[in-house]
Coordinates of C-alpha atoms in Angstrom, one line a residue:
X1 CA 14.5 13.7 -5.1
X2 CA 17.9 12.5 -4.1
X3 CA 18.8 12.0 -0.4
X4 CA 20.4 15.4 0.0
X5 CA 17.3 17.1 -1.4
X6 CA 15.0 15.0 0.7
X7 CA 17.0 15.8 3.9
X8 CA 16.9 19.5 3.1
X9 CA 13.1 19.4 2.5
X10 CA 12.5 17.6 5.8
X11 CA 14.9 19.7 7.8
X12 CA 13.4 22.9 6.3
X13 CA 9.8 21.9 7.2
X14 CA 8.7 21.6 3.5
X15 CA 7.7 18.0 3.6
X16 CA 4.0 17.0 3.6
X17 CA 2.4 14.2 5.6
X18 CA -0.5 12.0 4.7
X19 CA -2.1 9.5 7.1
X20 CA -4.8 7.0 6.3
X21 CA -6.6 4.9 8.8
X22 CA -7.5 1.7 6.9
X23 CA -9.4 -1.3 8.2
X24 CA -6.3 -3.3 9.2
X25 CA -3.4 -0.8 9.0
X26 CA -2.8 2.9 9.7
X27 CA -0.3 4.2 7.1
X28 CA 1.7 7.4 7.2
X29 CA 3.5 8.7 4.1
X30 CA 5.8 11.7 3.9
X31 CA 6.3 13.4 0.5
X32 CA 8.5 16.1 -1.0
X33 CA 8.6 17.9 -4.3
X34 CA 6.3 16.4 -7.0
X35 CA 4.8 14.2 -4.3
X36 CA 7.9 12.0 -4.2
X37 CA 7.8 9.5 -1.4
X38 CA 10.4 10.3 1.3
X39 CA 9.4 7.9 4.1
X40 CA 6.6 5.7 5.3
X41 CA 5.4 4.3 8.6
X42 CA 2.6 2.1 9.7
X43 CA 0.7 0.5 12.5
X44 CA -1.4 -2.7 12.3
X45 CA -4.8 -2.8 14.0
X46 CA -8.0 -4.7 13.8
X47 CA -11.7 -4.0 14.4
X48 CA -13.5 -5.8 17.2
X49 CA -16.9 -7.4 17.0
X50 CA -18.6 -6.2 20.2
X51 CA -22.4 -6.6 20.9
X52 CA -22.8 -7.8 17.3
X53 CA -21.3 -4.6 15.9
X54 CA -17.9 -3.9 14.3
X55 CA -16.0 -1.2 16.1
X56 CA -12.7 0.3 17.0
X57 CA -12.1 2.1 20.3
X58 CA -11.1 5.8 20.2
X59 CA -8.1 4.9 22.4
X60 CA -7.0 2.5 19.6
X61 CA -7.5 5.3 17.0
X62 CA -5.3 7.8 18.9
X63 CA -2.6 5.2 19.9
X64 CA -2.5 3.9 16.3
X65 CA -2.2 7.4 14.9
X66 CA 0.8 8.1 17.2
X67 CA 2.4 4.7 16.5
X68 CA 2.2 5.1 12.7
X69 CA 3.7 8.6 12.9
X70 CA 6.5 7.3 15.2
X71 CA 7.3 4.6 12.7
X72 CA 7.5 7.2 9.9
X73 CA 9.8 9.4 12.1
X74 CA 12.0 6.3 12.7
X75 CA 12.1 5.7 8.9
X76 CA 13.2 9.3 8.3
X77 CA 15.9 9.0 10.9
X78 CA 17.2 5.7 9.4
X79 CA 17.2 7.0 5.8
X80 CA 18.3 10.6 6.2
X81 CA 19.6 11.0 9.8
X82 CA 17.4 14.0 10.4
X83 CA 14.5 14.8 12.8
X84 CA 11.0 15.8 11.7
X85 CA 10.3 19.0 13.6
X86 CA 7.9 20.8 11.3
X87 CA 5.7 20.0 8.3
X88 CA 4.3 22.2 5.5
X89 CA 0.9 20.4 5.5
X90 CA -0.9 17.4 6.9
X91 CA -3.9 15.4 5.6
X92 CA -5.9 12.7 7.3
X93 CA -8.1 10.1 5.5
X94 CA -9.9 7.0 6.8
X95 CA -12.4 4.4 5.9
X96 CA -15.6 6.1 5.0
X97 CA -19.1 6.1 6.3
X98 CA -20.1 4.7 9.7
X99 CA -21.3 6.5 12.8
X100 CA -19.4 8.5 15.4
X101 CA -21.9 10.4 17.5
X102 CA -21.0 13.0 20.2
X103 CA -22.9 15.1 22.7
X104 CA -22.5 18.9 23.2
X105 CA -19.4 18.4 25.4
X106 CA -17.7 16.2 22.8
X107 CA -18.3 13.0 24.6
X108 CA -18.8 9.8 22.6
X109 CA -22.4 8.6 22.9
X110 CA -22.1 5.1 21.6
X111 CA -19.1 3.0 20.4
X112 CA -17.9 3.8 16.9
X113 CA -20.1 1.9 14.3
X114 CA -18.0 1.2 11.3
X115 CA -19.0 0.8 7.6
X116 CA -19.0 -3.0 8.0
X117 CA -22.2 -3.0 10.1
X118 CA -25.2 -3.9 8.0
X119 CA -27.9 -3.6 10.6
X120 CA -29.4 -0.4 9.1
X121 CA -31.7 -2.1 6.5
X122 CA -35.0 -0.5 7.7
X123 CA -33.4 3.0 7.8
X124 CA -31.7 2.7 4.4
X125 CA -34.9 1.5 2.7
X126 CA -37.0 4.3 4.2
X127 CA -34.4 7.0 3.3
X128 CA -34.0 5.6 -0.2
X129 CA -37.8 5.9 -0.7
X130 CA -37.9 9.3 0.9
X131 CA -35.0 10.9 -0.9
X132 CA -35.2 9.2 -4.3
X133 CA -31.5 8.2 -4.2
X134 CA -29.8 5.1 -3.1
X135 CA -28.9 5.2 0.6
X136 CA -26.6 2.3 1.3
X137 CA -26.6 0.5 4.6
X138 CA -23.1 1.7 5.6
X139 CA -23.8 5.5 5.1
X140 CA -23.7 7.7 8.2
X141 CA -27.3 8.9 7.6
X142 CA -28.5 5.3 7.6
X143 CA -26.8 4.7 10.9
X144 CA -28.2 7.9 12.4
X145 CA -31.8 7.2 11.1
X146 CA -31.7 3.6 12.4
X147 CA -30.8 4.9 15.8
X148 CA -33.8 7.2 15.6
X149 CA -36.1 4.4 14.5
X150 CA -34.9 2.2 17.3
X151 CA -35.4 5.0 19.8
X152 CA -31.9 4.5 21.1
X153 CA -31.3 6.2 24.4
X154 CA -28.5 8.5 23.1
X155 CA -30.5 10.1 20.3
X156 CA -31.9 13.1 22.3
X157 CA -28.4 14.1 23.3
X158 CA -26.9 14.2 19.8
X159 CA -24.9 17.3 19.0
X160 CA -22.4 16.1 16.3
X161 CA -22.1 13.2 13.9
X162 CA -18.9 12.5 11.9
X163 CA -16.7 9.9 10.2
X164 CA -13.4 8.5 11.4
X165 CA -11.4 11.0 9.3
X166 CA -13.6 13.8 10.6
X167 CA -13.0 12.7 14.2
X168 CA -9.2 12.6 13.8
X169 CA -9.2 15.9 12.1
X170 CA -11.2 17.5 14.8
X171 CA -8.8 16.1 17.4
X172 CA -5.9 17.6 15.5
X173 CA -7.5 21.0 14.8
X174 CA -10.7 21.4 16.8
X175 CA -12.7 21.9 13.5
X176 CA -15.8 20.0 12.7
X177 CA -15.3 19.8 8.9
X178 CA -15.1 17.1 6.2
X179 CA -13.9 16.9 2.6
X180 CA -16.7 16.7 0.1
X181 CA -15.8 13.2 -0.9
X182 CA -16.0 11.8 2.6
X183 CA -19.1 13.9 3.2
X184 CA -20.8 12.3 0.2
X185 CA -20.8 9.0 2.2
X186 CA -22.6 10.7 5.0
X187 CA -25.5 12.4 3.1
X188 CA -26.2 13.1 -0.6
X189 CA -24.3 16.0 -2.2
X190 CA -25.8 18.5 -4.6
X191 CA -23.6 18.4 -7.7
X192 CA -24.3 22.1 -8.3
X193 CA -23.2 23.4 -4.9
X194 CA -20.8 20.6 -3.8
X195 CA -22.5 20.7 -0.4
X196 CA -25.2 18.7 1.2
X197 CA -28.4 18.7 -0.9
X198 CA -30.6 21.3 0.9
X199 CA -33.9 19.9 -0.6
X200 CA -33.1 16.4 0.7
X201 CA -31.9 17.8 4.1
X202 CA -35.3 19.4 4.4
X203 CA -37.2 16.2 3.7
X204 CA -35.3 14.4 6.5
X205 CA -35.7 17.3 8.9
X206 CA -39.4 17.3 8.4
X207 CA -39.7 13.6 9.1
X208 CA -37.3 13.9 12.1
X209 CA -38.9 17.0 13.6
X210 CA -38.9 16.8 17.4
X211 CA -36.5 13.8 17.5
X212 CA -33.1 15.2 16.5
X213 CA -31.7 18.6 15.7
X214 CA -31.6 19.9 12.1
X215 CA -29.2 17.7 10.1
X216 CA -27.0 20.5 8.9
X217 CA -26.2 21.4 12.6
X218 CA -25.2 17.8 13.2
X219 CA -23.1 17.1 10.2
X220 CA -19.6 18.4 9.5
X221 CA -19.2 21.5 7.3
X222 CA -18.2 20.5 3.7
X223 CA -14.9 21.6 2.1
X224 CA -13.6 21.0 -1.4
X225 CA -10.0 19.8 -2.2
X226 CA -7.5 22.7 -1.8
X227 CA -9.4 24.5 1.0
X228 CA -7.5 25.3 4.2
X229 CA -9.1 23.2 6.9
X230 CA -7.2 24.6 9.9
X231 CA -3.7 24.8 11.3
X232 CA -2.1 22.3 13.6
X233 CA -2.2 23.7 17.2
X234 CA 0.1 22.6 20.0
X235 CA -2.5 20.1 21.3
X236 CA -2.8 18.5 17.8
X237 CA 1.0 18.3 17.4
X238 CA 1.2 16.5 20.8
X239 CA -1.5 14.1 19.8
X240 CA 0.4 13.1 16.7
X241 CA 3.9 13.2 18.3
X242 CA 3.8 12.7 22.1
X243 CA 7.6 13.1 22.2
X244 CA 7.1 16.9 21.6
X245 CA 9.5 17.1 18.7
X246 CA 6.8 18.2 16.2
X247 CA 6.1 21.9 16.2
X248 CA 2.6 23.3 15.5
X249 CA 1.7 25.4 12.5
X250 CA 1.2 22.9 9.6
X251 CA -1.8 23.6 7.3
X252 CA -4.4 20.9 7.4
X253 CA -6.2 19.7 4.2
X254 CA -9.9 18.8 4.3
X255 CA -10.1 15.3 5.8
X256 CA -11.1 12.7 3.2
X257 CA -12.4 9.2 2.8
X258 CA -10.4 6.3 1.5
X259 CA -12.4 6.3 -1.8
X260 CA -11.3 9.8 -2.6
X261 CA -7.7 9.3 -1.7
X262 CA -7.7 6.2 -3.9
X263 CA -9.0 8.2 -6.8
X264 CA -6.1 10.7 -6.3
X265 CA -3.5 8.0 -5.9
X266 CA -4.6 6.4 -9.2
X267 CA -5.0 9.7 -11.1
X268 CA -8.6 9.1 -11.8
X269 CA -10.5 12.2 -10.9
X270 CA -11.8 13.3 -14.3
X271 CA -14.9 12.1 -16.2
X272 CA -14.7 8.7 -17.8
X273 CA -11.9 7.7 -15.5
X274 CA -12.2 5.1 -12.7
X275 CA -10.2 3.2 -10.2
X276 CA -10.5 0.0 -8.1
X277 CA -9.2 -0.1 -4.6
X278 CA -8.6 -3.4 -2.9
X279 CA -8.1 -3.8 0.8
X280 CA -10.4 -5.2 3.6
X281 CA -13.2 -3.9 1.3
X282 CA -13.1 -3.6 -2.5
X283 CA -14.7 -0.8 -4.4
X284 CA -14.7 0.8 -7.9
X285 CA -15.2 4.5 -8.6
X286 CA -16.2 5.8 -12.0
X287 CA -16.3 9.6 -12.6
X288 CA -19.6 10.3 -14.4
X289 CA -20.3 12.4 -17.4
X290 CA -24.0 12.8 -16.4
X291 CA -26.7 11.4 -14.1
X292 CA -27.6 7.8 -14.1
X293 CA -31.0 6.8 -15.5
X294 CA -32.3 5.1 -12.3
X295 CA -31.8 4.2 -8.7
X296 CA -29.7 1.0 -8.2
X297 CA -29.1 -0.5 -4.8
X298 CA -25.7 -1.7 -6.1
X299 CA -24.5 1.8 -6.9
X300 CA -23.6 4.7 -4.5
X301 CA -23.6 8.2 -5.8
X302 CA -20.6 10.0 -4.2
X303 CA -18.1 12.6 -5.3
X304 CA -14.4 13.2 -6.0
X305 CA -12.5 15.3 -3.5
X306 CA -13.4 18.3 -5.8
X307 CA -17.1 17.5 -5.7
X308 CA -17.6 15.9 -9.1
X309 CA -20.2 13.1 -9.3
X310 CA -19.0 9.5 -9.0
X311 CA -20.7 6.1 -9.3
X312 CA -19.3 3.8 -6.6
X313 CA -19.6 0.1 -6.5
X314 CA -18.7 -0.8 -2.9
X315 CA -18.3 -4.4 -1.6
X316 CA -17.8 -4.9 2.1
X317 CA -15.6 -7.9 1.6
X318 CA -12.2 -7.6 0.0
X319 CA -8.9 -9.4 0.4
X320 CA -9.1 -10.5 4.1
X321 CA -10.1 -14.1 3.3
X322 CA -7.4 -14.3 0.6
X323 CA -5.0 -13.0 3.3
X324 CA -6.1 -15.7 5.7
X325 CA -5.3 -18.4 3.2
X326 CA -1.9 -16.8 2.5
X327 CA -1.2 -16.8 6.2
X328 CA -2.1 -20.5 6.3
X329 CA 0.4 -21.4 3.6
X330 CA 3.0 -19.1 5.2
X331 CA 2.6 -21.1 8.4
X332 CA 2.9 -24.4 6.5
X333 CA 6.2 -23.1 5.0
X334 CA 7.5 -22.2 8.4
X335 CA 6.4 -25.6 9.9
X336 CA 8.2 -27.3 7.0
X337 CA 11.4 -25.5 7.9
X338 CA 11.4 -23.0 5.0
X339 CA 9.9 -19.8 6.5
X340 CA 8.9 -17.1 4.0
X341 CA 8.0 -13.4 4.7
X342 CA 4.4 -12.5 4.0
X343 CA 5.2 -10.6 0.7
X344 CA 7.1 -13.7 -0.6
X345 CA 4.2 -16.0 0.3
X346 CA 1.8 -13.8 -1.7
X347 CA 4.2 -13.7 -4.6
X348 CA 4.6 -17.5 -4.8
X349 CA 0.8 -18.0 -4.5
X350 CA 0.0 -15.4 -7.1
X351 CA 2.5 -16.8 -9.6
X352 CA 1.0 -20.2 -9.1
X353 CA -2.5 -18.7 -9.8
X354 CA -1.2 -18.0 -13.3
X355 CA -0.8 -21.7 -13.8
X356 CA -4.5 -22.3 -12.8
X357 CA -7.2 -23.0 -15.3
X358 CA -9.2 -20.0 -16.7
X359 CA -12.4 -21.0 -14.8
X360 CA -10.4 -22.0 -11.6
X361 CA -11.0 -25.6 -12.3
X362 CA -14.6 -25.4 -11.1
X363 CA -13.7 -24.1 -7.7
X364 CA -15.7 -21.3 -6.1
X365 CA -14.4 -19.1 -3.3
X366 CA -16.6 -16.7 -1.4
X367 CA -14.7 -14.1 0.6
X368 CA -17.8 -13.0 2.6
X369 CA -16.7 -12.4 6.2
X370 CA -19.3 -9.7 6.6
X371 CA -22.7 -8.9 5.1
X372 CA -22.7 -8.0 1.4
X373 CA -25.6 -5.8 0.2
X374 CA -24.8 -6.3 -3.5
X375 CA -25.3 -10.0 -3.0
X376 CA -28.4 -9.4 -0.8
X377 CA -26.7 -10.8 2.4
X378 CA -27.0 -9.3 5.8
X379 CA -24.2 -11.6 7.1
X380 CA -21.4 -13.5 5.5
X381 CA -19.8 -16.9 5.7
X382 CA -16.5 -17.5 3.9
X383 CA -16.8 -20.6 1.8
X384 CA -14.8 -22.8 -0.6
X385 CA -17.0 -24.9 -2.8
X386 CA -16.2 -27.6 -5.3
X387 CA -18.0 -30.4 -7.0
X388 CA -16.6 -34.0 -7.3
X389 CA -15.2 -33.2 -10.7
X390 CA -13.6 -29.9 -9.8
X391 CA -9.8 -29.8 -10.2
X392 CA -8.3 -29.0 -6.7
X393 CA -4.8 -27.7 -7.5
X394 CA -2.9 -24.9 -5.8
X395 CA -3.1 -22.8 -8.9
X396 CA -6.9 -23.2 -9.2
X397 CA -7.3 -22.6 -5.5
X398 CA -5.5 -19.3 -5.5
X399 CA -7.1 -18.2 -8.7
X400 CA -10.5 -18.9 -7.3
X401 CA -9.7 -16.8 -4.2
X402 CA -8.5 -13.9 -6.3
X403 CA -11.6 -14.2 -8.5
X404 CA -13.6 -14.2 -5.3
X405 CA -12.2 -10.8 -4.3
X406 CA -13.7 -9.4 -7.6
X407 CA -16.9 -11.4 -7.6
X408 CA -19.4 -9.0 -6.1
X409 CA -17.6 -6.1 -7.6
X410 CA -18.1 -7.6 -11.1
X411 CA -21.9 -8.0 -10.3
X412 CA -22.1 -4.3 -9.5
X413 CA -20.0 -3.1 -12.4
X414 CA -22.4 -4.9 -14.8
X415 CA -25.1 -2.5 -13.6
X416 CA -23.0 0.5 -14.8
X417 CA -22.5 -1.2 -18.1
X418 CA -26.2 -1.5 -18.5
X419 CA -26.5 2.2 -17.8
X420 CA -24.2 2.9 -20.7
X421 CA -21.5 4.4 -18.5
X422 CA -18.3 4.9 -20.6
X423 CA -14.9 4.3 -19.2
X424 CA -11.6 5.3 -20.9
X425 CA -9.3 3.8 -18.3
X426 CA -9.5 1.9 -15.0
X427 CA -6.6 2.2 -12.5
X428 CA -6.0 -0.2 -9.6
X429 CA -4.3 0.2 -6.3
X430 CA -3.7 -1.8 -3.1
X431 CA -1.3 -4.5 -2.0
X432 CA -3.0 -7.1 -4.1
X433 CA -1.3 -5.5 -7.2
X434 CA 2.2 -5.7 -5.8
X435 CA 2.9 -9.0 -7.8
X436 CA 3.1 -7.7 -11.3
X437 CA 0.9 -9.2 -14.0
X438 CA -1.5 -11.1 -11.7
X439 CA -4.1 -9.0 -9.9
X440 CA -4.4 -6.6 -12.8
X441 CA -4.8 -9.4 -15.4
X442 CA -7.7 -11.0 -13.4
X443 CA -9.3 -7.6 -12.7
X444 CA -9.2 -6.8 -16.4
X445 CA -10.9 -10.1 -17.1
X446 CA -13.6 -9.3 -14.5
X447 CA -14.3 -5.8 -15.9
X448 CA -13.7 -6.6 -19.5
X449 CA -11.7 -3.4 -19.6
X450 CA -8.0 -2.3 -19.6
X451 CA -6.5 -2.0 -16.1
X452 CA -3.5 0.1 -15.2
X453 CA -1.3 0.1 -12.1
X454 CA 0.9 3.0 -11.2
X455 CA 4.2 3.0 -9.3
X456 CA 2.4 4.2 -6.2
X457 CA -0.2 1.4 -6.2
X458 CA 1.0 -0.2 -3.0
X459 CA 1.4 3.2 -1.2
X460 CA -2.3 3.7 -1.8
X461 CA -4.5 6.2 0.2
X462 CA -1.8 7.5 2.6
X463 CA 0.1 8.8 -0.4
X464 CA -3.1 10.1 -2.1
X465 CA -3.9 12.0 1.1
X466 CA -0.4 13.5 1.2
X467 CA -1.0 14.6 -2.4
X468 CA -4.2 16.3 -1.4
X469 CA -2.4 18.0 1.5
X470 CA 0.3 19.2 -0.9
X471 CA -2.4 20.6 -3.2
X472 CA -3.8 22.6 -0.2
X473 CA -0.3 23.8 0.7
X474 CA 0.4 24.9 -2.9
X475 CA -2.4 27.4 -3.0
X476 CA -2.6 26.7 -6.7
X477 CA -5.4 28.3 -8.7
X478 CA -5.7 25.2 -10.8
X479 CA -8.4 22.5 -10.7
X480 CA -7.3 19.3 -9.0
X481 CA -7.2 17.3 -12.2
X482 CA -5.0 19.9 -13.9
X483 CA -2.7 20.2 -10.9
X484 CA -2.3 16.4 -10.7
X485 CA -1.5 16.3 -14.4
X486 CA 1.2 19.0 -14.2
X487 CA 2.7 18.6 -10.8
X488 CA 2.3 14.9 -9.8
X489 CA 1.7 12.6 -12.7
X490 CA 3.7 14.3 -15.5
X491 CA 5.7 11.4 -16.9
X492 CA 4.4 8.9 -14.4
X493 CA 4.8 5.3 -15.3
X494 CA 1.8 2.9 -15.5
X495 CA 1.7 -0.7 -16.5
X496 CA -1.4 -1.6 -18.3
X497 CA -3.1 -4.9 -19.0
X498 CA -5.6 -5.4 -21.8
X499 CA -8.3 -8.0 -21.2
X500 CA -7.6 -11.2 -23.1
X501 CA -10.8 -12.5 -24.7
X502 CA -10.2 -16.0 -23.3
X503 CA -9.7 -14.5 -19.8
X504 CA -12.9 -12.5 -20.1
X505 CA -14.9 -15.6 -21.2
X506 CA -13.4 -17.7 -18.4
X507 CA -14.2 -15.1 -15.7
X508 CA -17.8 -14.7 -17.1
X509 CA -18.3 -18.4 -16.8
X510 CA -16.9 -18.3 -13.2
X511 CA -19.2 -15.4 -12.4
X512 CA -22.3 -17.3 -13.5
X513 CA -21.4 -20.2 -11.2
X514 CA -20.6 -17.6 -8.5
X515 CA -24.0 -16.0 -8.9
X516 CA -25.7 -19.5 -8.7
X517 CA -23.6 -20.5 -5.7
X518 CA -24.9 -17.6 -3.7
X519 CA -27.8 -19.8 -2.8
X520 CA -25.3 -22.0 -0.9
X521 CA -23.9 -18.9 0.8
X522 CA -27.4 -17.9 2.0
X523 CA -28.0 -21.4 3.3
X524 CA -24.8 -21.2 5.2
X525 CA -25.8 -17.9 6.8
X526 CA -29.2 -19.5 7.8
X527 CA -27.6 -22.7 9.2
X528 CA -24.4 -21.5 10.8

């Protein structure tokens, strides 16, 4: 779209808004025809570690939502000199899982417990045994059941449990609903009905009798992509835009999780397609052709936004430690009188990583700021390890840290390889892939598979959520994969990297040392 077309779409109320609440940034993305990006906005925020739990306050959620929207409106004004007064559709996505528990009056019972908390081991183990499917530590049902096992004071007053996206959607519309992709991170989904599995609900209800209400009454109603999930009332418009400029009436898409919006953003929602999303966490999603042969603690079974089954390898720790090292080098540049903006710092470091040795010169970097179930760790300690004969160069250091982002992911993906899961393409998105030819090359080596990056890789989930909202607004009678093919990704450009045999061999050697070095990580957790 040219500027005149964009201005007309915005002024005419035909633009669509997607918002994603990520772990470190809330992003807003406005799109027009064919999901072309018209404007963006954002707001930085951070979780807090309070009483040994990772959390965000609901005040920070609502302030950040308004701040990200205000930044988008300012971007619109600067680009097109027009106000945003109405929208065709809105969609909200956020980090999945976790535990937001409310009483019958809508009051928050305990501070938000995010996906990063790994204190649900007993509950996850009991539920996995009871249900016969893997229930990860971060899933909402694990948090709920752990509260039941611990006989927490708030449990008898439970009336609703939801995710962060579900909470924001309820604040905007008053509806207690959730997209099926996000719901699949709360409780297992029946692939035949695209709803919570009734047989498994019954098993939990039987065990929980007398302690909590029936699960279906607590959990949000499940909606598939394309469903109308409410309309924006005046109260919702005021929450998003306290200035009062935004009028009510926009259609709301089902709220989704960041995994589902990542799948949409990378055009990987059909069988034998997959994507990797890199942020504070890192995860891979592979759309399955059929059921897996067994239960694996490394693999979550979730769904696409349309309800199709997906194998998910989720790692709690992503690029945060890499970002901390980049900030350190950025500060060094500034102290030396040559300040660089953060994007330039990353570009310089990533280019240097290409000069590093294939095995990172014997260096090992562990990005484990939090617990990592795939590695069997309840807590994490970021570490840089080397032996006396390791080659400590800048290239090797940065390469080791990028490899470290993909370390536990590669361990989990090898489980899917053992299951015979077939993959035609793997698409990647997230800021780590902004520097062309680096992140995707190392990821291709880690997965021993081709990796593609699209033009919207850095926009990520906020754009993916805007696309889902546009799908809802379209009222199309097409499946989501077909609609994406015809209306969003027709003629889309992707850059693809094939795995070089020498890179695959080098990463495999790194991964064996990485696996052995986890003993040092465990010792660090015990000692520090």
